[in-house]
XYZ file of C-alpha atoms in Angstrom:
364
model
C 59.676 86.944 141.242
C 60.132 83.756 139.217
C 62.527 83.468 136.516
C 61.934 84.713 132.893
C 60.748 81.835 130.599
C 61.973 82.995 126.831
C 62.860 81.294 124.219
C 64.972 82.347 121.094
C 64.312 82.710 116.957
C 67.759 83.270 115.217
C 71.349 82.247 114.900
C 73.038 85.158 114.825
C 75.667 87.042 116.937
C 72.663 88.856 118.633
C 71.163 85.876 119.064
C 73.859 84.730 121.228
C 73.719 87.584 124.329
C 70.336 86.284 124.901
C 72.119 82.608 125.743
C 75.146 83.846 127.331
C 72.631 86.277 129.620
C 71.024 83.215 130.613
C 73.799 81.203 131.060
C 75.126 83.753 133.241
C 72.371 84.859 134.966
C 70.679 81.452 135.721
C 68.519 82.349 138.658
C 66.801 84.653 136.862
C 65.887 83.790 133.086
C 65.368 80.012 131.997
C 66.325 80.294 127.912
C 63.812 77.249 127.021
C 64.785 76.549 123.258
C 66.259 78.353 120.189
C 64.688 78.444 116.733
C 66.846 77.652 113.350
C 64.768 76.151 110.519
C 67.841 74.480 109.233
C 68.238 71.368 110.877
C 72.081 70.569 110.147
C 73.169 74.214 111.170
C 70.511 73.700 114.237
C 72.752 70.632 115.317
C 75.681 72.575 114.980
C 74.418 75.351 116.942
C 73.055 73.036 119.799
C 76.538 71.067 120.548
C 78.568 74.552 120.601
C 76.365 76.020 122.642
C 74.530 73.674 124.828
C 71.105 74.536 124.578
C 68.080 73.339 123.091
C 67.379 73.578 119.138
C 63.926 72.987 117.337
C 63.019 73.679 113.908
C 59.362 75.133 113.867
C 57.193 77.750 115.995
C 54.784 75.789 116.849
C 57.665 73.269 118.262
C 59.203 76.243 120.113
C 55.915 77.285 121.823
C 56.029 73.707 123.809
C 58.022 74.505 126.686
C 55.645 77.489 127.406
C 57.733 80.278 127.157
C 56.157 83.861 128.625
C 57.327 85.304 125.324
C 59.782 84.602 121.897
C 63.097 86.925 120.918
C 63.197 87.879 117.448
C 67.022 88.040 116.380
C 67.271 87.063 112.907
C 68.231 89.155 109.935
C 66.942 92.725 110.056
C 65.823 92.173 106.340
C 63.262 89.736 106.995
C 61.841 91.142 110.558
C 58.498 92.675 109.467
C 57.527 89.577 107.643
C 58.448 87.233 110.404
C 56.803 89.756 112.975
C 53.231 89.261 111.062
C 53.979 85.798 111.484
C 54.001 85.931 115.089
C 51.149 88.546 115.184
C 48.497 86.368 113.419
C 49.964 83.141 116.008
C 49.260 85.965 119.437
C 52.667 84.941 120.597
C 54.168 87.659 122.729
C 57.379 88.595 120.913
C 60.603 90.956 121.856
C 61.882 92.094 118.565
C 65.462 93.200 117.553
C 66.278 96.338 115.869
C 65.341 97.740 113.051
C 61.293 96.810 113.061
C 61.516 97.556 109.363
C 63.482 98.988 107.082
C 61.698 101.010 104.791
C 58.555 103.772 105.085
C 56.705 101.056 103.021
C 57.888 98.822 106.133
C 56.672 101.015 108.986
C 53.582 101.549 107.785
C 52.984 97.815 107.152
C 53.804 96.846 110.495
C 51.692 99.552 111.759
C 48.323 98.787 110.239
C 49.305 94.851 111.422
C 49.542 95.920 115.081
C 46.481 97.781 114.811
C 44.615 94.775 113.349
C 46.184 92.358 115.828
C 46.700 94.533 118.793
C 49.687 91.756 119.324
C 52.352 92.266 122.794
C 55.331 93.660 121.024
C 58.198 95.423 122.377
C 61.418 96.384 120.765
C 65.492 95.600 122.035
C 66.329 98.547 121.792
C 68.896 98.298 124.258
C 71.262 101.487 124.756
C 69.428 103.408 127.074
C 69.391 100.808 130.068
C 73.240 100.825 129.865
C 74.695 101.859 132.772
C 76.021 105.371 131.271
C 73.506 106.387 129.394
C 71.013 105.189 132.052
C 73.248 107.459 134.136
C 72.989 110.536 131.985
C 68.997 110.102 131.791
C 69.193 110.335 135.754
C 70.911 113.307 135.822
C 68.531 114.990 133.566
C 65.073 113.846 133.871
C 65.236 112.791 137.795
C 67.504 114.604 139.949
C 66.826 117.641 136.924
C 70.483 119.163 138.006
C 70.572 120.942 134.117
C 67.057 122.023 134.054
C 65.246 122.382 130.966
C 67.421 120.432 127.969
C 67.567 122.356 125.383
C 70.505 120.444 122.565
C 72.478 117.331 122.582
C 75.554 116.624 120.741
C 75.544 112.866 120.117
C 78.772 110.737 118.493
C 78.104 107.608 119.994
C 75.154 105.492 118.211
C 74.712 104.605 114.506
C 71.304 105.334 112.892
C 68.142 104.380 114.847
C 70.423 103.820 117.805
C 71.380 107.460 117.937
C 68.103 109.002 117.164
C 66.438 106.602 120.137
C 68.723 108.121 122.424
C 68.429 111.983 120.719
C 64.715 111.607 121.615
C 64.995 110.205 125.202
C 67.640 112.852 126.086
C 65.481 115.219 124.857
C 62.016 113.913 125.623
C 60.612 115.324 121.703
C 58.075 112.609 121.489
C 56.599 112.737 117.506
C 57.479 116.424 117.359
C 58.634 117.402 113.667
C 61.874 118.410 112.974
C 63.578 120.000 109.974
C 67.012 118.070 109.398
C 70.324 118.791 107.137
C 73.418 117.254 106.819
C 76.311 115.398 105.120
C 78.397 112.526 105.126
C 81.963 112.680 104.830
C 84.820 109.640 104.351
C 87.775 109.484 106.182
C 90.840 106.913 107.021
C 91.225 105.397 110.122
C 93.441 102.425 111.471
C 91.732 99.550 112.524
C 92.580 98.800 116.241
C 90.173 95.614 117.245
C 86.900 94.105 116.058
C 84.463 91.511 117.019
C 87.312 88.696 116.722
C 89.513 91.095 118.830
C 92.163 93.441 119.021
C 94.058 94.273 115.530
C 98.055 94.884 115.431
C 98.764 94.796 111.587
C 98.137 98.884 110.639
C 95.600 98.396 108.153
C 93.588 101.035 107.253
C 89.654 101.371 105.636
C 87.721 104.535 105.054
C 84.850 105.195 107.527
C 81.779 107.199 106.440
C 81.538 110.217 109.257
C 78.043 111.338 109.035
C 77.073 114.595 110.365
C 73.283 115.858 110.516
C 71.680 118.395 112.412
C 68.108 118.181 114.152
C 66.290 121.578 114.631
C 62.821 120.288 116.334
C 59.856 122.539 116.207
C 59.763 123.237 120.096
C 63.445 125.108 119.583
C 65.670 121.882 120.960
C 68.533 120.517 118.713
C 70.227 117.532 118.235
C 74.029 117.568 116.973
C 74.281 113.974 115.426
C 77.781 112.936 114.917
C 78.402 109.488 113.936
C 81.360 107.086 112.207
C 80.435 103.647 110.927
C 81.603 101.410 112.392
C 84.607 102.888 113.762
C 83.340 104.265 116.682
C 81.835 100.641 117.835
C 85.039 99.296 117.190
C 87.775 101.430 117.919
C 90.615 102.897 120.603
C 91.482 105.706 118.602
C 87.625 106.957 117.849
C 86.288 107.840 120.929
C 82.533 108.201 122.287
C 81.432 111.728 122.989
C 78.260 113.096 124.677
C 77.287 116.582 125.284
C 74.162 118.033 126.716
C 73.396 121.395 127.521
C 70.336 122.982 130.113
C 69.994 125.884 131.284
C 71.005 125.349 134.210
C 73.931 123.246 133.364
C 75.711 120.687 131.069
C 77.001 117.092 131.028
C 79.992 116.679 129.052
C 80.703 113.311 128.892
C 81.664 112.153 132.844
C 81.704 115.483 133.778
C 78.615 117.397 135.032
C 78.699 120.882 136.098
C 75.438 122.309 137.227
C 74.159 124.860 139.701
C 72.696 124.602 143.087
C 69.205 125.999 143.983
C 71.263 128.939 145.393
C 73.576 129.194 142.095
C 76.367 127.985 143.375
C 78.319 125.859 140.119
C 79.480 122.652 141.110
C 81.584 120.255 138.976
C 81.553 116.735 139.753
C 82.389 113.013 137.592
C 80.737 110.326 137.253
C 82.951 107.283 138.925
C 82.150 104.011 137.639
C 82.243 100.844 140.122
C 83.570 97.450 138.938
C 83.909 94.914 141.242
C 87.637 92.508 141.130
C 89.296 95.421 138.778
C 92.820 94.956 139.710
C 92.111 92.603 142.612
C 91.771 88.910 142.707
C 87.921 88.978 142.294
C 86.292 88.088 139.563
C 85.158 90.849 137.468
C 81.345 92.713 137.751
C 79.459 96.369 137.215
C 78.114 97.278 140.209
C 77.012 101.089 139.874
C 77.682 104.420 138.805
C 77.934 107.386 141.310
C 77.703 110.952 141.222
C 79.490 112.175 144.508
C 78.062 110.165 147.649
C 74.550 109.451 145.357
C 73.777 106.342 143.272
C 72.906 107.174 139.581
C 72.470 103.547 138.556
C 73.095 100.030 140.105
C 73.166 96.831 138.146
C 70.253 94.376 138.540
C 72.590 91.777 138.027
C 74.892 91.796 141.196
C 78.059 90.054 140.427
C 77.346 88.414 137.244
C 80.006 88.610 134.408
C 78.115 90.875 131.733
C 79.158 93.948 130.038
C 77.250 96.678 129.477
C 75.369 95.076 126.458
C 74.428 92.686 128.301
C 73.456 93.783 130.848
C 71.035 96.270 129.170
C 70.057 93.337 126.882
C 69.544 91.776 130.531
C 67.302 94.485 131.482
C 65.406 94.043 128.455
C 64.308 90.782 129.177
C 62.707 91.874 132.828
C 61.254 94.512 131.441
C 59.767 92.477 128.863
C 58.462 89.845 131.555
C 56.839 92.878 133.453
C 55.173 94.080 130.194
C 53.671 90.318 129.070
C 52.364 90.695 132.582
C 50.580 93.862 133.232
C 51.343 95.844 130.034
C 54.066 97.685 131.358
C 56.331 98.995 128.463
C 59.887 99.013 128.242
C 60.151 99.979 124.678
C 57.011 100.484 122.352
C 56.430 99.469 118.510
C 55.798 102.971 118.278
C 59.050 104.170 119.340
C 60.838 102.347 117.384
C 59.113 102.908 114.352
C 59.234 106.623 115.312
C 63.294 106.003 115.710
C 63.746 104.156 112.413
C 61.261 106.953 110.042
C 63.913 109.539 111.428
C 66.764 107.464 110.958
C 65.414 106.797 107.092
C 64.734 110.594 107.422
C 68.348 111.337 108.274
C 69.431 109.216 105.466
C 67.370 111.150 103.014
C 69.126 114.530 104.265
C 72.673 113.174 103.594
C 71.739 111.810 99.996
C 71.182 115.948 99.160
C 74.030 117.358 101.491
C 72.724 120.366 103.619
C 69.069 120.350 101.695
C 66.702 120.738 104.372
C 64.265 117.766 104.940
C 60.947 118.082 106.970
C 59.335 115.343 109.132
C 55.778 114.645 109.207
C 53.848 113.325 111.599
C 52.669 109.543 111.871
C 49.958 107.217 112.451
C 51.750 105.879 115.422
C 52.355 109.665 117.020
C 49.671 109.305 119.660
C 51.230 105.787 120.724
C 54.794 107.081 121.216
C 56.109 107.353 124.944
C 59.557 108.255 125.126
């Protein structure tokens, strides 16, 4: 397999995995140029980061690239999506698609008209953990059927994405109710790194619950943007089968003859208190592989490295329509995240889904 050819529309600090994946990963994506209208901050951005800066699509398309990232403001997606649509350019959009029913819809009736080759970065579910997790459930089964999650991990979109993967619901409707709550926490490190002064900020804790129409439930628990940002706000996973449960890194399951086992996950990084330098290499469950990096040995975090993944599976679709993450799906992710936010606004008022045009597209 040849490398991936991509190039890059936006400035932003997602814009920037997709160079430093390339950068780190050199024999196997080729980042061909980035996009910023603005020519001055386009200079800027080209001598800090070393990579080629154009001002126009049509400019970008030059150097051939198999398909364009979208990572500009999530305001001005949709409109910037059509854009691409009407030009047939093969796009890999960040999250959200849209960010308003009005939105969804629009984008909908545009891929129906276009029939365009879309898919979303939607990242969190080819991170090593969670990719993990899925194993244990959908593949080696060792919980059988999944019948609730507990989620306070993901904001938004991002937790409903992985809600619906965990539990495989598909467009199913769902009756939701919930709250959000405020509370203080001390701000230990951000983006710029860790924090030592003892400030505090109040951090909306939103709780909602998810009672689908096949009897699963989804617990979501999440607080913005603490938990992203934190070492005193922890992430927490539960699933329960009936057969079993994962509880964060533990699993505890049954054997085809009922015997309960317990066992933890045990995470492998390369160089960690050695003189190597660091890497992920894989997650194990006992003596069997639950995931292994595609990236042997290159210096990316878990972000990245799903962000990483992203981009193959992206290459794969533009080639034989494989998807890694549909329009639908997301726009299924982001009506139930709009959904959820409609619940909290009238605390513990019950609010029903309805189905959607894009319901017969969804895969996950």
């Amino acid at each position: 397999m040849g490398k991936v050819k991509y190039a890059v529309i936006g400035s932003g600090w997602r814009a920037e995995f997709y160079i430093r994946i390339a950068k780190a990963v050199p024999e196997k994506f080729d980042l061909t140029a980035v996009l910023i209208r603005d020519e001055e901050k386009g200079r800027k951005f080209s001598e800090k980061f070393g990579v080629k800066v154009v001002n126009t699509v049509d400019t970008l398309m030059k150097d051939e690239p198999e398909f364009v990232v979208l990572a500009i403001k999530r305001g001005c997606v949709t409109d910037y999506l059509l854009e691409l649509f009407e030009k047939g350019i093969p796009v890999l959009t960040e999250t959200p698609p849209g960010e308003s029913q009005e939105d969804l819809q629009k984008l909908w009736s545009a891929y129906e008209k276009y029939q365009p080759k879309i898919q979303v970065a939607e990242q969190y579910f080819l991170q090593p953990l969670y990719a993990s997790w899925h194993k244990a459930i959908a593949d080696m089964k060792l919980i059988g059927n999944v019948e609730n999650i507990n989620i306070s991990a993901l904001h938004g979109y991002h937790g409903i994405s992985m809600i619906r993967w965990m539990l495989g619901t598909k467009g199913q409707k769902c009756t939701m109710y919930g709250k959000r709550y405020h509370f203080s926490v001390t701000e230990t490190y951000g983006r710029e790194g860790m924090a030592f002064d003892g400030e505090t900020f109040v951090c909306p804790r939103d709780r909602v619950t998810l009672e689908f129409e096949n009897g699963q439930v989804a617990f979501f628990d999440f607080s913005d943007p603490a938990q992203y940002h934190s070492f005193i706000r922890t992430r927490q996973l539960s699933v329960q089968g009936d057969r079993g449960e994962i509880d964060d890194l533990t699993i505890r399951y049954l054997t085809p003859e009922n015997i309960p086992v317990t066992q933890e996950l045990n995470r492998i990084d390369l160089g960690v208190y050695g003189n190597q330098e660091w890497s992920h290499f894989a997650i194990m469950l006992g003596e069997k592989f639950l995931y292994k990096t595609p990236f042997v040995n290159a210096r990316l975090n878990d972000d990245e490295i799903a962000v990483g993944s992203l981009l193959l599976g992206m290459s794969e679709y533009v080639k034989s329509g494989k998807e890694i993450y549909s329009l639908a799906d997301a726009l299924q992710d982001m009506y139930l995240c709009l959904k959820m936010e409609e619940a909290m606004a009238d605390p513990y008022k019950p609010v029903v889904t309805e189905k959607q045009p894009w319901d017969a597209a969804l895969k996950i």
